[in-house]
């Protein structure tokens, strides 16, 4: 199958069935599809509701162009009597099932784990939910913002207690869903490796990925510091509790510049650049510990300097002085960033429905067999016929299913 | 090897060598170790500098107890003449090498890709860096906060433009490093599956994971909406641009409660609970689009109500009314959460150096063969002898290496 010198796509040969919606499960399968897996997505006849989110062009979702890329769409009414048999035929053909219904919902559709295993004894099943498949919260509705709050992220995304009275902010994307989807993708590949390798155990496994826990797993020392010392980790605004100066500083044109000059040589270079070499000799700023203790005063001095310059001017000065720094990238900054462009992380893709669209590239980058954007998010049911045909339904059967409103 | 009815640990049999430091690479190997991989970490004779971060007890890091768990530590001076041979002997024995030096640094240590492949032609090499192994920014210092800013996260983590003059906040953990580490873990397992499965290609691969790109990949519709419509996505504070009410609302005791009542039945229940059933008939709040347009007024009304109650009282009322909600969990909330406790996401572990310590559990949860915390973060060089012995060095050779200061 492979050409000389060219390896397989990293996940070529992997067959994935998604019965998911919104963000977490579809993000998981996007990652698998980006690396070359064949992803069949079962979605309602009216489409995954995420197709309605965000900006639309002529009724077409720009997000979907990315979120649905490299997937084949089978539109189906999962509540129809015929649906269960179709799903099980597809399950028999695939390596992995990814779903993010509320716990128990697939069971109620006649797709219990026992049934799925009968259809495919080696199936890897990845279940993504708000709180997990077990425990007292399992039946609660899974809203991303609530999962992030329980994961501990929301409390920490704020200015220090008492410094102002606005609420902690939401990271502007559903980061908890995406992290959970990425954890599921990792777990799927781990289970597949142990299943399929020489010396592996040929065993099915289920993955129980909770949005809350996915976020919580990234909270570093928050939990052990509380348990051992009673310390409740608090938000630190734009800065870092343990290093200074490191913050986002205002510019004259309303932007913000991240400056991380929290080492002795970097701080000395910054002081020089500010025309304030005396700062290095100031006892308040002698060494990182002193700077952290006087971070507010130090930040005010830097902000007073940074605020006199445009973002571009400040950026040029900091770069020339080799001080780690960056503007807080907007969409516009990212779209024109030479590094992103050079590495294909910003690329123009032709979407049949939308015309040329900018897509973010593929992570991780695998130089020997880079992933590909084979196609953009498809229309609802764009691949229904070929998928059903591949599962053994003939043209008459497919036509009948369509007439009954089972598939679209 | 397996007992009847008990499967192998998901990553049992996987051999990983880490030459990493700080957050991203060690987080990657923690994930692999949690699922059962054998992880050998090479660290300087003075230890990974991350051991100095955060709160210490008797000179021992609480974060390290988690960050280093399930790993074996080999303390070594990588600049010593003998180091290269030792590393290559270990490389010959392992499936995966994970590193997060600046691009090119391993080459300068005599550990180029060519050399590594000679030692192990099937080696999977995961490289994690700030900006990637190629491109005009490859040599820049990789600071997490700057990577997150270039990834687009920092700009969006703020209140709406013009609403206040404080800088965008840092999520209180190195989330970009952890996300990059998780992407590397996913990529490693994908490469291993294709390498090792029946029908796989038996090929080595390198993974080039950039912190910036890992974050940027999660920015949803930000890029295509800019490219097609010129829309620059802006931060939305505590709320969501497309749904209302959904925000963090203050409580009388200084906490914040997330409330997501952004559907018609949920909003009606909230209005009833507030004793303001008239809100449902208010034209400003009729339907989600109207509520989004008047989100500030709506949020002010809800905040006026929420602020009259303690967090506990408000939480009880919202739960009784079945309205999706949660306090913004602190470390204390998480430590006592019944769901986390039931699912082993908060567990007490005996650390030989620290005594009982709370650890976060293992993600993903694999019920058939759950991961384990086999041991806590080890002392520097705790496993040097057994690792070197396993690599073919006899006691005299190890003693000699230690006397020369090559290993510790």
PDB file of C-alpha atoms in Angstrom, chain B residues 11-280:
ATOM      1  CA  UNK B  11       0.248   0.389  28.650  1.00  0.00           C
ATOM      2  CA  UNK B  12       1.956  -2.579  30.278  1.00  0.00           C
ATOM      3  CA  UNK B  13       4.977  -3.488  28.193  1.00  0.00           C
ATOM      4  CA  UNK B  14       5.634   0.018  26.911  1.00  0.00           C
ATOM      5  CA  UNK B  15       9.125   1.358  27.591  1.00  0.00           C
ATOM      6  CA  UNK B  16       9.603   5.122  27.630  1.00  0.00           C
ATOM      7  CA  UNK B  17      12.703   7.233  28.078  1.00  0.00           C
ATOM      8  CA  UNK B  18      12.210  10.851  29.115  1.00  0.00           C
ATOM      9  CA  UNK B  19      14.930  13.456  28.755  1.00  0.00           C
ATOM     10  CA  UNK B  20      12.690  16.299  29.784  1.00  0.00           C
ATOM     11  CA  UNK B  21      12.236  19.020  32.316  1.00  0.00           C
ATOM     12  CA  UNK B  22       9.658  21.427  33.728  1.00  0.00           C
ATOM     13  CA  UNK B  23       6.102  20.680  32.623  1.00  0.00           C
ATOM     14  CA  UNK B  24       5.316  19.509  29.100  1.00  0.00           C
ATOM     15  CA  UNK B  25       7.496  16.411  28.598  1.00  0.00           C
ATOM     16  CA  UNK B  26       7.166  15.224  32.213  1.00  0.00           C
ATOM     17  CA  UNK B  27       3.385  15.638  32.005  1.00  0.00           C
ATOM     18  CA  UNK B  28       3.380  13.511  28.851  1.00  0.00           C
ATOM     19  CA  UNK B  29       5.308  10.732  30.542  1.00  0.00           C
ATOM     20  CA  UNK B  30       3.148  10.977  33.668  1.00  0.00           C
ATOM     21  CA  UNK B  31       0.143  10.135  31.498  1.00  0.00           C
ATOM     22  CA  UNK B  32       1.958   7.168  29.983  1.00  0.00           C
ATOM     23  CA  UNK B  33       3.145   5.989  33.394  1.00  0.00           C
ATOM     24  CA  UNK B  34      -0.308   6.333  34.924  1.00  0.00           C
ATOM     25  CA  UNK B  35      -1.574   3.768  32.409  1.00  0.00           C
ATOM     26  CA  UNK B  36       1.229   1.338  33.177  1.00  0.00           C
ATOM     27  CA  UNK B  37       4.209   2.237  30.995  1.00  0.00           C
ATOM     28  CA  UNK B  38       7.728   1.877  32.370  1.00  0.00           C
ATOM     29  CA  UNK B  39       9.102   5.436  32.321  1.00  0.00           C
ATOM     30  CA  UNK B  40      12.795   6.123  32.827  1.00  0.00           C
ATOM     31  CA  UNK B  41      13.451   9.792  33.463  1.00  0.00           C
ATOM     32  CA  UNK B  42      16.955  11.149  32.989  1.00  0.00           C
ATOM     33  CA  UNK B  43      17.404  14.222  35.128  1.00  0.00           C
ATOM     34  CA  UNK B  44      20.367  16.369  36.139  1.00  0.00           C
ATOM     35  CA  UNK B  45      22.338  15.470  39.257  1.00  0.00           C
ATOM     36  CA  UNK B  46      20.565  18.414  40.920  1.00  0.00           C
ATOM     37  CA  UNK B  47      17.195  17.158  39.746  1.00  0.00           C
ATOM     38  CA  UNK B  48      14.591  18.495  37.366  1.00  0.00           C
ATOM     39  CA  UNK B  49      14.254  22.205  38.234  1.00  0.00           C
ATOM     40  CA  UNK B  50      10.479  21.726  38.464  1.00  0.00           C
ATOM     41  CA  UNK B  51      11.189  20.101  41.825  1.00  0.00           C
ATOM     42  CA  UNK B  52      11.771  23.631  43.138  1.00  0.00           C
ATOM     43  CA  UNK B  53       8.411  24.960  41.957  1.00  0.00           C
ATOM     44  CA  UNK B  54       5.479  25.492  44.256  1.00  0.00           C
ATOM     45  CA  UNK B  55       5.139  24.677  47.921  1.00  0.00           C
ATOM     46  CA  UNK B  56       7.799  22.536  49.582  1.00  0.00           C
ATOM     47  CA  UNK B  57       7.711  20.451  52.782  1.00  0.00           C
ATOM     48  CA  UNK B  58      11.149  19.896  54.271  1.00  0.00           C
ATOM     49  CA  UNK B  59      12.654  20.663  50.884  1.00  0.00           C
ATOM     50  CA  UNK B  60      10.344  18.217  49.099  1.00  0.00           C
ATOM     51  CA  UNK B  61       7.988  19.379  46.395  1.00  0.00           C
ATOM     52  CA  UNK B  62       4.310  18.542  46.689  1.00  0.00           C
ATOM     53  CA  UNK B  63       3.804  18.953  42.954  1.00  0.00           C
ATOM     54  CA  UNK B  64       6.617  16.493  42.286  1.00  0.00           C
ATOM     55  CA  UNK B  65       4.778  13.828  44.246  1.00  0.00           C
ATOM     56  CA  UNK B  66       2.234  13.803  41.397  1.00  0.00           C
ATOM     57  CA  UNK B  67       4.389  15.002  38.505  1.00  0.00           C
ATOM     58  CA  UNK B  68       7.046  12.342  39.060  1.00  0.00           C
ATOM     59  CA  UNK B  69       4.827   9.440  40.056  1.00  0.00           C
ATOM     60  CA  UNK B  70       5.286   6.040  38.461  1.00  0.00           C
ATOM     61  CA  UNK B  71       8.636   7.097  36.995  1.00  0.00           C
ATOM     62  CA  UNK B  72      12.103   5.745  37.612  1.00  0.00           C
ATOM     63  CA  UNK B  73      14.768   8.406  38.056  1.00  0.00           C
ATOM     64  CA  UNK B  74      18.264   8.206  36.630  1.00  0.00           C
ATOM     65  CA  UNK B  75      20.394  11.156  37.726  1.00  0.00           C
ATOM     66  CA  UNK B  76      23.045  11.945  35.151  1.00  0.00           C
ATOM     67  CA  UNK B  77      25.248  14.757  33.901  1.00  0.00           C
ATOM     68  CA  UNK B  78      24.335  14.848  30.233  1.00  0.00           C
ATOM     69  CA  UNK B  79      27.428  16.941  29.507  1.00  0.00           C
ATOM     70  CA  UNK B  80      29.816  14.251  30.741  1.00  0.00           C
ATOM     71  CA  UNK B  81      31.743  12.363  28.066  1.00  0.00           C
ATOM     72  CA  UNK B  82      30.215   9.055  29.141  1.00  0.00           C
ATOM     73  CA  UNK B  83      26.618  10.266  28.997  1.00  0.00           C
ATOM     74  CA  UNK B  84      26.061   9.759  25.307  1.00  0.00           C
ATOM     75  CA  UNK B  85      26.850   6.045  25.435  1.00  0.00           C
ATOM     76  CA  UNK B  86      24.559   5.533  28.411  1.00  0.00           C
ATOM     77  CA  UNK B  87      21.678   7.322  26.704  1.00  0.00           C
ATOM     78  CA  UNK B  88      22.142   5.294  23.542  1.00  0.00           C
ATOM     79  CA  UNK B  89      22.135   2.030  25.473  1.00  0.00           C
ATOM     80  CA  UNK B  90      18.843   3.062  27.063  1.00  0.00           C
ATOM     81  CA  UNK B  91      17.460   4.176  23.708  1.00  0.00           C
ATOM     82  CA  UNK B  92      18.183   0.728  22.333  1.00  0.00           C
ATOM     83  CA  UNK B  93      15.909  -0.756  24.996  1.00  0.00           C
ATOM     84  CA  UNK B  94      12.929   1.558  24.716  1.00  0.00           C
ATOM     85  CA  UNK B  95       9.984   2.181  22.423  1.00  0.00           C
ATOM     86  CA  UNK B  96       9.754   5.926  22.859  1.00  0.00           C
ATOM     87  CA  UNK B  97      11.954   8.916  23.623  1.00  0.00           C
ATOM     88  CA  UNK B  98      10.250  12.070  24.918  1.00  0.00           C
ATOM     89  CA  UNK B  99      12.222  15.313  25.093  1.00  0.00           C
ATOM     90  CA  UNK B 100      11.506  19.011  25.438  1.00  0.00           C
ATOM     91  CA  UNK B 101      14.829  20.727  24.988  1.00  0.00           C
ATOM     92  CA  UNK B 102      15.154  23.666  22.660  1.00  0.00           C
ATOM     93  CA  UNK B 103      15.216  22.433  19.056  1.00  0.00           C
ATOM     94  CA  UNK B 104      18.715  21.280  18.153  1.00  0.00           C
ATOM     95  CA  UNK B 105      20.003  20.891  21.689  1.00  0.00           C
ATOM     96  CA  UNK B 106      20.028  17.085  21.677  1.00  0.00           C
ATOM     97  CA  UNK B 107      21.962  17.232  18.403  1.00  0.00           C
ATOM     98  CA  UNK B 108      24.574  19.362  20.106  1.00  0.00           C
ATOM     99  CA  UNK B 109      24.866  16.682  22.806  1.00  0.00           C
ATOM    100  CA  UNK B 110      25.739  14.125  20.136  1.00  0.00           C
ATOM    101  CA  UNK B 111      22.222  12.712  20.133  1.00  0.00           C
ATOM    102  CA  UNK B 112      21.090  13.579  16.628  1.00  0.00           C
ATOM    103  CA  UNK B 113      18.197  11.789  15.041  1.00  0.00           C
ATOM    104  CA  UNK B 114      20.615   9.794  12.893  1.00  0.00           C
ATOM    105  CA  UNK B 115      22.482   8.627  15.967  1.00  0.00           C
ATOM    106  CA  UNK B 116      19.293   7.756  17.823  1.00  0.00           C
ATOM    107  CA  UNK B 117      17.997   5.768  14.865  1.00  0.00           C
ATOM    108  CA  UNK B 118      21.250   3.851  14.656  1.00  0.00           C
ATOM    109  CA  UNK B 119      20.784   2.858  18.272  1.00  0.00           C
ATOM    110  CA  UNK B 120      17.133   1.920  17.684  1.00  0.00           C
ATOM    111  CA  UNK B 121      15.747   1.918  14.137  1.00  0.00           C
ATOM    112  CA  UNK B 122      12.144   1.664  15.366  1.00  0.00           C
ATOM    113  CA  UNK B 123      12.325   4.438  17.947  1.00  0.00           C
ATOM    114  CA  UNK B 124       9.375   6.834  18.244  1.00  0.00           C
ATOM    115  CA  UNK B 125      10.736  10.286  19.122  1.00  0.00           C
ATOM    116  CA  UNK B 126       8.391  12.862  20.607  1.00  0.00           C
ATOM    117  CA  UNK B 127       9.787  16.379  20.653  1.00  0.00           C
ATOM    118  CA  UNK B 128       7.872  19.069  22.486  1.00  0.00           C
ATOM    119  CA  UNK B 129       8.916  22.685  22.049  1.00  0.00           C
ATOM    120  CA  UNK B 130       7.503  26.177  22.221  1.00  0.00           C
ATOM    121  CA  UNK B 131       7.099  26.807  18.502  1.00  0.00           C
ATOM    122  CA  UNK B 132       8.045  23.575  16.723  1.00  0.00           C
ATOM    123  CA  UNK B 133      11.235  22.101  15.292  1.00  0.00           C
ATOM    124  CA  UNK B 134      11.119  24.188  12.102  1.00  0.00           C
ATOM    125  CA  UNK B 135      10.297  27.716  11.025  1.00  0.00           C
ATOM    126  CA  UNK B 136      11.532  31.194  11.860  1.00  0.00           C
ATOM    127  CA  UNK B 137      10.619  31.018  15.576  1.00  0.00           C
ATOM    128  CA  UNK B 138      12.139  27.616  16.320  1.00  0.00           C
ATOM    129  CA  UNK B 139      15.048  28.996  18.330  1.00  0.00           C
ATOM    130  CA  UNK B 140      13.016  31.270  20.561  1.00  0.00           C
ATOM    131  CA  UNK B 141      12.810  30.501  24.250  1.00  0.00           C
ATOM    132  CA  UNK B 142       9.654  28.549  25.076  1.00  0.00           C
ATOM    133  CA  UNK B 143       7.839  30.220  27.947  1.00  0.00           C
ATOM    134  CA  UNK B 144       4.426  28.732  28.628  1.00  0.00           C
ATOM    135  CA  UNK B 145       2.662  32.050  29.058  1.00  0.00           C
ATOM    136  CA  UNK B 146       3.984  33.216  25.708  1.00  0.00           C
ATOM    137  CA  UNK B 147       2.967  30.016  23.993  1.00  0.00           C
ATOM    138  CA  UNK B 148      -0.536  30.413  25.340  1.00  0.00           C
ATOM    139  CA  UNK B 149      -0.619  34.008  24.108  1.00  0.00           C
ATOM    140  CA  UNK B 150       0.442  32.994  20.590  1.00  0.00           C
ATOM    141  CA  UNK B 151      -2.047  30.128  20.708  1.00  0.00           C
ATOM    142  CA  UNK B 152      -4.810  32.713  21.086  1.00  0.00           C
ATOM    143  CA  UNK B 153      -5.856  31.714  24.577  1.00  0.00           C
ATOM    144  CA  UNK B 154      -4.707  34.810  26.407  1.00  0.00           C
ATOM    145  CA  UNK B 155      -6.563  37.361  24.327  1.00  0.00           C
ATOM    146  CA  UNK B 156      -9.826  35.471  24.891  1.00  0.00           C
ATOM    147  CA  UNK B 157      -9.348  35.139  28.647  1.00  0.00           C
ATOM    148  CA  UNK B 158     -10.638  38.542  29.569  1.00  0.00           C
ATOM    149  CA  UNK B 159     -13.639  40.764  29.987  1.00  0.00           C
ATOM    150  CA  UNK B 160     -15.063  42.334  26.825  1.00  0.00           C
ATOM    151  CA  UNK B 161     -12.964  45.085  25.236  1.00  0.00           C
ATOM    152  CA  UNK B 162     -13.574  48.453  26.845  1.00  0.00           C
ATOM    153  CA  UNK B 163     -15.325  47.069  29.909  1.00  0.00           C
ATOM    154  CA  UNK B 164     -12.362  47.460  32.230  1.00  0.00           C
ATOM    155  CA  UNK B 165      -8.661  48.149  32.044  1.00  0.00           C
ATOM    156  CA  UNK B 166      -7.037  45.174  33.749  1.00  0.00           C
ATOM    157  CA  UNK B 167      -4.934  42.794  31.649  1.00  0.00           C
ATOM    158  CA  UNK B 168      -6.204  39.460  30.373  1.00  0.00           C
ATOM    159  CA  UNK B 169      -5.653  36.854  33.042  1.00  0.00           C
ATOM    160  CA  UNK B 170      -3.513  33.776  33.026  1.00  0.00           C
ATOM    161  CA  UNK B 171      -5.319  30.531  33.646  1.00  0.00           C
ATOM    162  CA  UNK B 172      -3.675  29.744  36.972  1.00  0.00           C
ATOM    163  CA  UNK B 173      -1.799  26.684  35.704  1.00  0.00           C
ATOM    164  CA  UNK B 174       0.522  25.991  32.770  1.00  0.00           C
ATOM    165  CA  UNK B 175      -2.388  24.736  30.722  1.00  0.00           C
ATOM    166  CA  UNK B 176      -0.564  25.109  27.416  1.00  0.00           C
ATOM    167  CA  UNK B 177       2.278  22.878  28.552  1.00  0.00           C
ATOM    168  CA  UNK B 178      -0.134  20.222  29.776  1.00  0.00           C
ATOM    169  CA  UNK B 179      -2.145  20.301  26.559  1.00  0.00           C
ATOM    170  CA  UNK B 180       1.067  19.936  24.538  1.00  0.00           C
ATOM    171  CA  UNK B 181       2.105  17.011  26.729  1.00  0.00           C
ATOM    172  CA  UNK B 182      -1.256  15.348  26.198  1.00  0.00           C
ATOM    173  CA  UNK B 183      -1.003  15.846  22.424  1.00  0.00           C
ATOM    174  CA  UNK B 184       2.419  14.209  22.521  1.00  0.00           C
ATOM    175  CA  UNK B 185       0.998  11.241  24.440  1.00  0.00           C
ATOM    176  CA  UNK B 186      -1.741  10.862  21.827  1.00  0.00           C
ATOM    177  CA  UNK B 187       0.743  11.099  18.967  1.00  0.00           C
ATOM    178  CA  UNK B 188       3.078   8.586  20.585  1.00  0.00           C
ATOM    179  CA  UNK B 189       0.331   6.009  20.898  1.00  0.00           C
ATOM    180  CA  UNK B 190      -0.861   6.653  17.345  1.00  0.00           C
ATOM    181  CA  UNK B 191       2.662   6.124  15.997  1.00  0.00           C
ATOM    182  CA  UNK B 192       3.107   2.998  18.103  1.00  0.00           C
ATOM    183  CA  UNK B 193      -0.168   1.491  16.945  1.00  0.00           C
ATOM    184  CA  UNK B 194       0.792   1.921  13.295  1.00  0.00           C
ATOM    185  CA  UNK B 195       4.277   0.630  13.999  1.00  0.00           C
ATOM    186  CA  UNK B 196       3.333  -2.442  15.991  1.00  0.00           C
ATOM    187  CA  UNK B 197      -0.069  -3.705  14.851  1.00  0.00           C
ATOM    188  CA  UNK B 198      -0.573  -6.588  12.455  1.00  0.00           C
ATOM    189  CA  UNK B 199      -0.460  -4.886   9.083  1.00  0.00           C
ATOM    190  CA  UNK B 200       1.344  -1.918  10.570  1.00  0.00           C
ATOM    191  CA  UNK B 201       4.419  -0.436   8.950  1.00  0.00           C
ATOM    192  CA  UNK B 202       7.104  -1.200  11.578  1.00  0.00           C
ATOM    193  CA  UNK B 203       8.335   2.359  11.055  1.00  0.00           C
ATOM    194  CA  UNK B 204       9.897   4.906  13.341  1.00  0.00           C
ATOM    195  CA  UNK B 205       8.280   8.324  13.435  1.00  0.00           C
ATOM    196  CA  UNK B 206       9.110  11.659  15.010  1.00  0.00           C
ATOM    197  CA  UNK B 207       6.445  13.828  16.579  1.00  0.00           C
ATOM    198  CA  UNK B 208       6.940  17.573  16.452  1.00  0.00           C
ATOM    199  CA  UNK B 209       4.575  19.067  19.025  1.00  0.00           C
ATOM    200  CA  UNK B 210       4.543  22.829  19.542  1.00  0.00           C
ATOM    201  CA  UNK B 211       3.029  24.431  22.592  1.00  0.00           C
ATOM    202  CA  UNK B 212       1.626  27.295  20.518  1.00  0.00           C
ATOM    203  CA  UNK B 213       0.010  24.961  18.002  1.00  0.00           C
ATOM    204  CA  UNK B 214      -1.430  22.662  20.648  1.00  0.00           C
ATOM    205  CA  UNK B 215      -3.329  25.598  22.129  1.00  0.00           C
ATOM    206  CA  UNK B 216      -4.200  27.073  18.738  1.00  0.00           C
ATOM    207  CA  UNK B 217      -5.768  23.789  17.614  1.00  0.00           C
ATOM    208  CA  UNK B 218      -8.475  24.270  20.250  1.00  0.00           C
ATOM    209  CA  UNK B 219      -9.600  27.726  19.124  1.00  0.00           C
ATOM    210  CA  UNK B 220     -12.685  26.378  17.348  1.00  0.00           C
ATOM    211  CA  UNK B 221     -14.127  28.816  14.794  1.00  0.00           C
ATOM    212  CA  UNK B 222     -11.738  31.666  15.579  1.00  0.00           C
ATOM    213  CA  UNK B 223      -9.605  31.268  12.450  1.00  0.00           C
ATOM    214  CA  UNK B 224     -12.225  30.449   9.776  1.00  0.00           C
ATOM    215  CA  UNK B 225     -14.501  33.236  11.026  1.00  0.00           C
ATOM    216  CA  UNK B 226     -11.636  35.687  10.672  1.00  0.00           C
ATOM    217  CA  UNK B 227     -10.606  34.408   7.267  1.00  0.00           C
ATOM    218  CA  UNK B 228     -14.064  34.427   5.731  1.00  0.00           C
ATOM    219  CA  UNK B 229     -15.786  37.287   7.561  1.00  0.00           C
ATOM    220  CA  UNK B 230     -12.961  39.343   9.001  1.00  0.00           C
ATOM    221  CA  UNK B 231     -14.401  38.770  12.461  1.00  0.00           C
ATOM    222  CA  UNK B 232     -11.806  39.016  15.229  1.00  0.00           C
ATOM    223  CA  UNK B 233     -13.062  36.877  18.090  1.00  0.00           C
ATOM    224  CA  UNK B 234     -13.229  38.863  21.304  1.00  0.00           C
ATOM    225  CA  UNK B 235     -13.337  37.803  24.928  1.00  0.00           C
ATOM    226  CA  UNK B 236     -16.734  37.639  26.625  1.00  0.00           C
ATOM    227  CA  UNK B 237     -15.844  37.811  30.300  1.00  0.00           C
ATOM    228  CA  UNK B 238     -17.749  35.351  32.417  1.00  0.00           C
ATOM    229  CA  UNK B 239     -20.371  34.698  29.785  1.00  0.00           C
ATOM    230  CA  UNK B 240     -20.738  33.048  26.403  1.00  0.00           C
ATOM    231  CA  UNK B 241     -21.243  35.124  23.270  1.00  0.00           C
ATOM    232  CA  UNK B 242     -24.070  32.937  21.991  1.00  0.00           C
ATOM    233  CA  UNK B 243     -26.108  31.886  25.033  1.00  0.00           C
ATOM    234  CA  UNK B 244     -27.755  33.600  27.999  1.00  0.00           C
ATOM    235  CA  UNK B 245     -28.034  33.432  30.888  1.00  0.00           C
ATOM    236  CA  UNK B 246     -24.741  31.655  31.405  1.00  0.00           C
ATOM    237  CA  UNK B 247     -22.216  33.284  33.671  1.00  0.00           C
ATOM    238  CA  UNK B 248     -20.506  33.226  37.049  1.00  0.00           C
ATOM    239  CA  UNK B 249     -22.657  35.076  39.589  1.00  0.00           C
ATOM    240  CA  UNK B 250     -21.500  36.425  42.957  1.00  0.00           C
ATOM    241  CA  UNK B 251     -22.653  35.035  46.278  1.00  0.00           C
ATOM    242  CA  UNK B 252     -22.939  36.756  49.644  1.00  0.00           C
ATOM    243  CA  UNK B 253     -19.818  35.062  50.986  1.00  0.00           C
ATOM    244  CA  UNK B 254     -17.547  36.190  48.192  1.00  0.00           C
ATOM    245  CA  UNK B 255     -17.804  33.104  46.007  1.00  0.00           C
ATOM    246  CA  UNK B 256     -19.099  32.685  42.499  1.00  0.00           C
ATOM    247  CA  UNK B 257     -21.771  30.343  41.207  1.00  0.00           C
ATOM    248  CA  UNK B 258     -21.864  29.187  37.625  1.00  0.00           C
ATOM    249  CA  UNK B 259     -25.441  29.137  36.354  1.00  0.00           C
ATOM    250  CA  UNK B 260     -26.268  27.867  32.876  1.00  0.00           C
ATOM    251  CA  UNK B 261     -29.993  28.455  32.354  1.00  0.00           C
ATOM    252  CA  UNK B 262     -29.768  29.146  28.648  1.00  0.00           C
ATOM    253  CA  UNK B 263     -32.757  27.172  27.384  1.00  0.00           C
ATOM    254  CA  UNK B 264     -36.424  28.080  27.588  1.00  0.00           C
ATOM    255  CA  UNK B 265     -37.388  25.577  30.315  1.00  0.00           C
ATOM    256  CA  UNK B 266     -34.246  26.272  32.333  1.00  0.00           C
ATOM    257  CA  UNK B 267     -34.737  30.016  32.112  1.00  0.00           C
ATOM    258  CA  UNK B 268     -38.376  29.628  33.202  1.00  0.00           C
ATOM    259  CA  UNK B 269     -37.303  27.568  36.188  1.00  0.00           C
ATOM    260  CA  UNK B 270     -34.677  30.131  37.139  1.00  0.00           C
ATOM    261  CA  UNK B 271     -37.161  33.003  36.845  1.00  0.00           C
ATOM    262  CA  UNK B 272     -39.582  31.093  39.060  1.00  0.00           C
ATOM    263  CA  UNK B 273     -36.857  30.371  41.606  1.00  0.00           C
ATOM    264  CA  UNK B 274     -35.915  34.055  41.670  1.00  0.00           C
ATOM    265  CA  UNK B 275     -39.515  34.949  42.390  1.00  0.00           C
ATOM    266  CA  UNK B 276     -39.539  36.810  39.082  1.00  0.00           C
ATOM    267  CA  UNK B 277     -41.795  34.780  36.793  1.00  0.00           C
ATOM    268  CA  UNK B 278     -42.501  38.052  34.980  1.00  0.00           C
ATOM    269  CA  UNK B 279     -38.992  37.865  33.463  1.00  0.00           C
ATOM    270  CA  UNK B 280     -40.173  35.135  31.112  1.00  0.00           C
TER     271      UNK B 280
END
